[in-house]
JSON list of C-alpha atoms in Angstrom, two decimals:
[
{"chain": "A", "resi": 1, "resn": "MET", "atom": "CA", "xyz": [-19.34, 9.10, -1.58]},
{"chain": "A", "resi": 2, "resn": "THR", "atom": "CA", "xyz": [-15.60, 9.31, -1.45]},
{"chain": "A", "resi": 3, "resn": "MET", "atom": "CA", "xyz": [-14.11, 8.46, 1.74]},
{"chain": "A", "resi": 4, "resn": "THR", "atom": "CA", "xyz": [-12.32, 11.14, 3.68]},
{"chain": "A", "resi": 5, "resn": "PHE", "atom": "CA", "xyz": [-8.51, 10.36, 5.37]},
{"chain": "A", "resi": 6, "resn": "ALA", "atom": "CA", "xyz": [-10.22, 10.51, 8.78]},
{"chain": "A", "resi": 7, "resn": "GLU", "atom": "CA", "xyz": [-12.69, 7.73, 7.72]},
{"chain": "A", "resi": 8, "resn": "ARG", "atom": "CA", "xyz": [-10.10, 5.62, 6.38]},
{"chain": "A", "resi": 9, "resn": "ALA", "atom": "CA", "xyz": [-7.84, 6.17, 9.45]},
{"chain": "A", "resi": 10, "resn": "ASP", "atom": "CA", "xyz": [-10.85, 5.38, 11.43]},
{"chain": "A", "resi": 11, "resn": "GLN", "atom": "CA", "xyz": [-11.39, 2.08, 9.52]},
{"chain": "A", "resi": 12, "resn": "LEU", "atom": "CA", "xyz": [-7.88, 1.17, 9.68]},
{"chain": "A", "resi": 13, "resn": "CYS", "atom": "CA", "xyz": [-7.41, 1.69, 13.27]},
{"chain": "A", "resi": 14, "resn": "ASP", "atom": "CA", "xyz": [-10.46, -0.27, 14.09]},
{"chain": "A", "resi": 15, "resn": "THR", "atom": "CA", "xyz": [-9.09, -3.29, 12.07]},
{"chain": "A", "resi": 16, "resn": "LEU", "atom": "CA", "xyz": [-5.80, -2.72, 13.74]},
{"chain": "A", "resi": 17, "resn": "ARG", "atom": "CA", "xyz": [-7.51, -2.87, 17.11]},
{"chain": "A", "resi": 18, "resn": "GLU", "atom": "CA", "xyz": [-9.23, -6.41, 16.13]},
{"chain": "A", "resi": 19, "resn": "PHE", "atom": "CA", "xyz": [-5.45, -7.86, 15.53]},
{"chain": "A", "resi": 20, "resn": "GLU", "atom": "CA", "xyz": [-4.44, -6.30, 18.60]},
{"chain": "A", "resi": 21, "resn": "HIS", "atom": "CA", "xyz": [-7.11, -8.21, 20.56]},
{"chain": "A", "resi": 22, "resn": "GLN", "atom": "CA", "xyz": [-6.01, -11.39, 18.50]},
{"chain": "A", "resi": 23, "resn": "ALA", "atom": "CA", "xyz": [-2.42, -11.02, 19.32]},
{"chain": "A", "resi": 24, "resn": "GLU", "atom": "CA", "xyz": [-0.68, -13.86, 21.47]},
{"chain": "A", "resi": 25, "resn": "GLU", "atom": "CA", "xyz": [2.85, -12.35, 21.40]},
{"chain": "A", "resi": 26, "resn": "GLY", "atom": "CA", "xyz": [4.45, -9.19, 22.62]},
{"chain": "A", "resi": 27, "resn": "ASP", "atom": "CA", "xyz": [6.09, -8.28, 19.27]},
{"chain": "A", "resi": 28, "resn": "GLN", "atom": "CA", "xyz": [2.68, -8.42, 17.38]},
{"chain": "A", "resi": 29, "resn": "LEU", "atom": "CA", "xyz": [1.01, -6.13, 20.01]},
{"chain": "A", "resi": 30, "resn": "PHE", "atom": "CA", "xyz": [3.98, -3.64, 19.44]},
{"chain": "A", "resi": 31, "resn": "TYR", "atom": "CA", "xyz": [3.57, -3.71, 15.71]},
{"chain": "A", "resi": 32, "resn": "CYS", "atom": "CA", "xyz": [-0.22, -2.97, 15.96]},
{"chain": "A", "resi": 33, "resn": "ALA", "atom": "CA", "xyz": [0.66, -0.14, 18.69]},
{"chain": "A", "resi": 34, "resn": "TYR", "atom": "CA", "xyz": [3.26, 1.51, 16.43]},
{"chain": "A", "resi": 35, "resn": "LEU", "atom": "CA", "xyz": [0.74, 1.40, 13.40]},
{"chain": "A", "resi": 36, "resn": "LEU", "atom": "CA", "xyz": [-2.03, 2.62, 15.49]},
{"chain": "A", "resi": 37, "resn": "GLY", "atom": "CA", "xyz": [0.21, 5.45, 16.98]},
{"chain": "A", "resi": 38, "resn": "LEU", "atom": "CA", "xyz": [1.12, 6.50, 13.60]},
{"chain": "A", "resi": 39, "resn": "LEU", "atom": "CA", "xyz": [-2.23, 6.34, 12.20]},
{"chain": "A", "resi": 40, "resn": "GLY", "atom": "CA", "xyz": [-3.47, 8.44, 15.06]},
{"chain": "A", "resi": 41, "resn": "LEU", "atom": "CA", "xyz": [-0.91, 11.38, 14.01]},
{"chain": "A", "resi": 42, "resn": "HIS", "atom": "CA", "xyz": [-2.13, 10.99, 10.58]},
{"chain": "A", "resi": 43, "resn": "GLY", "atom": "CA", "xyz": [-5.38, 10.27, 10.68]},
{"chain": "A", "resi": 44, "resn": "ASN", "atom": "CA", "xyz": [-6.42, 14.23, 10.78]},
{"chain": "A", "resi": 45, "resn": "ALA", "atom": "CA", "xyz": [-4.76, 14.99, 7.42]},
{"chain": "A", "resi": 46, "resn": "GLU", "atom": "CA", "xyz": [-7.00, 16.76, 4.84]},
{"chain": "A", "resi": 47, "resn": "GLY", "atom": "CA", "xyz": [-7.87, 14.66, 1.72]},
{"chain": "A", "resi": 48, "resn": "GLU", "atom": "CA", "xyz": [-10.01, 12.13, 0.34]},
{"chain": "A", "resi": 49, "resn": "GLY", "atom": "CA", "xyz": [-9.77, 8.80, -1.23]},
{"chain": "A", "resi": 50, "resn": "GLN", "atom": "CA", "xyz": [-8.68, 5.53, 0.02]},
{"chain": "A", "resi": 51, "resn": "GLN", "atom": "CA", "xyz": [-6.10, 4.75, -2.17]},
{"chain": "A", "resi": 52, "resn": "ALA", "atom": "CA", "xyz": [-4.49, 8.14, -1.58]},
{"chain": "A", "resi": 53, "resn": "PHE", "atom": "CA", "xyz": [-4.79, 7.93, 1.90]},
{"chain": "A", "resi": 54, "resn": "ASP", "atom": "CA", "xyz": [-3.12, 4.46, 1.81]},
{"chain": "A", "resi": 55, "resn": "SER", "atom": "CA", "xyz": [-0.24, 5.37, -0.32]},
{"chain": "A", "resi": 56, "resn": "ALA", "atom": "CA", "xyz": [0.29, 8.65, 1.25]},
{"chain": "A", "resi": 57, "resn": "PHE", "atom": "CA", "xyz": [0.60, 6.61, 4.65]},
{"chain": "A", "resi": 58, "resn": "GLU", "atom": "CA", "xyz": [2.60, 3.71, 3.46]},
{"chain": "A", "resi": 59, "resn": "ASN", "atom": "CA", "xyz": [5.38, 6.29, 2.28]},
{"chain": "A", "resi": 60, "resn": "THR", "atom": "CA", "xyz": [5.25, 8.16, 5.48]},
{"chain": "A", "resi": 61, "resn": "LEU", "atom": "CA", "xyz": [5.34, 4.70, 7.25]},
{"chain": "A", "resi": 62, "resn": "LYS", "atom": "CA", "xyz": [8.41, 3.90, 5.40]},
{"chain": "A", "resi": 63, "resn": "ASP", "atom": "CA", "xyz": [10.19, 6.86, 6.03]},
{"chain": "A", "resi": 64, "resn": "THR", "atom": "CA", "xyz": [9.36, 6.92, 9.78]},
{"chain": "A", "resi": 65, "resn": "LEU", "atom": "CA", "xyz": [10.70, 3.17, 10.03]},
{"chain": "A", "resi": 66, "resn": "GLU", "atom": "CA", "xyz": [13.81, 4.21, 8.22]},
{"chain": "A", "resi": 67, "resn": "SER", "atom": "CA", "xyz": [14.34, 7.37, 10.38]},
{"chain": "A", "resi": 68, "resn": "GLU", "atom": "CA", "xyz": [13.68, 5.92, 13.83]},
{"chain": "A", "resi": 69, "resn": "GLY", "atom": "CA", "xyz": [16.26, 3.06, 13.14]},
{"chain": "A", "resi": 70, "resn": "VAL", "atom": "CA", "xyz": [13.35, 0.32, 13.41]},
{"chain": "A", "resi": 71, "resn": "THR", "atom": "CA", "xyz": [15.33, -3.06, 12.67]},
{"chain": "A", "resi": 72, "resn": "ALA", "atom": "CA", "xyz": [14.90, -4.45, 9.16]},
{"chain": "A", "resi": 73, "resn": "GLU", "atom": "CA", "xyz": [13.10, -7.65, 10.86]},
{"chain": "A", "resi": 74, "resn": "ASP", "atom": "CA", "xyz": [10.61, -5.19, 12.80]},
{"chain": "A", "resi": 75, "resn": "GLN", "atom": "CA", "xyz": [10.33, -3.08, 9.43]},
{"chain": "A", "resi": 76, "resn": "GLN", "atom": "CA", "xyz": [9.37, -5.97, 7.50]},
{"chain": "A", "resi": 77, "resn": "GLN", "atom": "CA", "xyz": [7.01, -7.22, 9.93]},
{"chain": "A", "resi": 78, "resn": "ILE", "atom": "CA", "xyz": [5.10, -3.79, 10.44]},
{"chain": "A", "resi": 79, "resn": "LEU", "atom": "CA", "xyz": [4.79, -3.28, 6.55]},
{"chain": "A", "resi": 80, "resn": "ALA", "atom": "CA", "xyz": [3.36, -6.99, 6.54]},
{"chain": "A", "resi": 81, "resn": "LEU", "atom": "CA", "xyz": [0.86, -6.02, 9.25]},
{"chain": "A", "resi": 82, "resn": "TRP", "atom": "CA", "xyz": [-0.04, -2.95, 7.25]},
{"chain": "A", "resi": 83, "resn": "GLN", "atom": "CA", "xyz": [-0.61, -4.60, 3.95]},
{"chain": "A", "resi": 84, "resn": "GLN", "atom": "CA", "xyz": [-2.76, -7.39, 5.98]},
{"chain": "A", "resi": 85, "resn": "THR", "atom": "CA", "xyz": [-4.57, -4.43, 7.67]},
{"chain": "A", "resi": 86, "resn": "CYS", "atom": "CA", "xyz": [-5.38, -2.80, 4.27]},
{"chain": "A", "resi": 87, "resn": "GLU", "atom": "CA", "xyz": [-6.53, -6.11, 2.54]},
{"chain": "A", "resi": 88, "resn": "ARG", "atom": "CA", "xyz": [-8.85, -6.57, 5.32]},
{"chain": "A", "resi": 89, "resn": "VAL", "atom": "CA", "xyz": [-10.78, -3.75, 5.26]}
]
């Protein structure tokens, strides 16, 4: 059975919450919160497929980071956390 976008978003959020609980520094908490907030906004999108969701979300994430003027270092850290989250699930 193919995973819905909502199921994939929930799965990713659960993993990010684990990372959040293990975080020892403020920056890591910020990166987790940033991704959790954006996932919350996009978790209700219609669609199916883990790879389809991950690809669409990553494109949205990159666009959002750029449009919000997030520093290059923070962008790099957030994208690294995103990749780590996807790999862990």
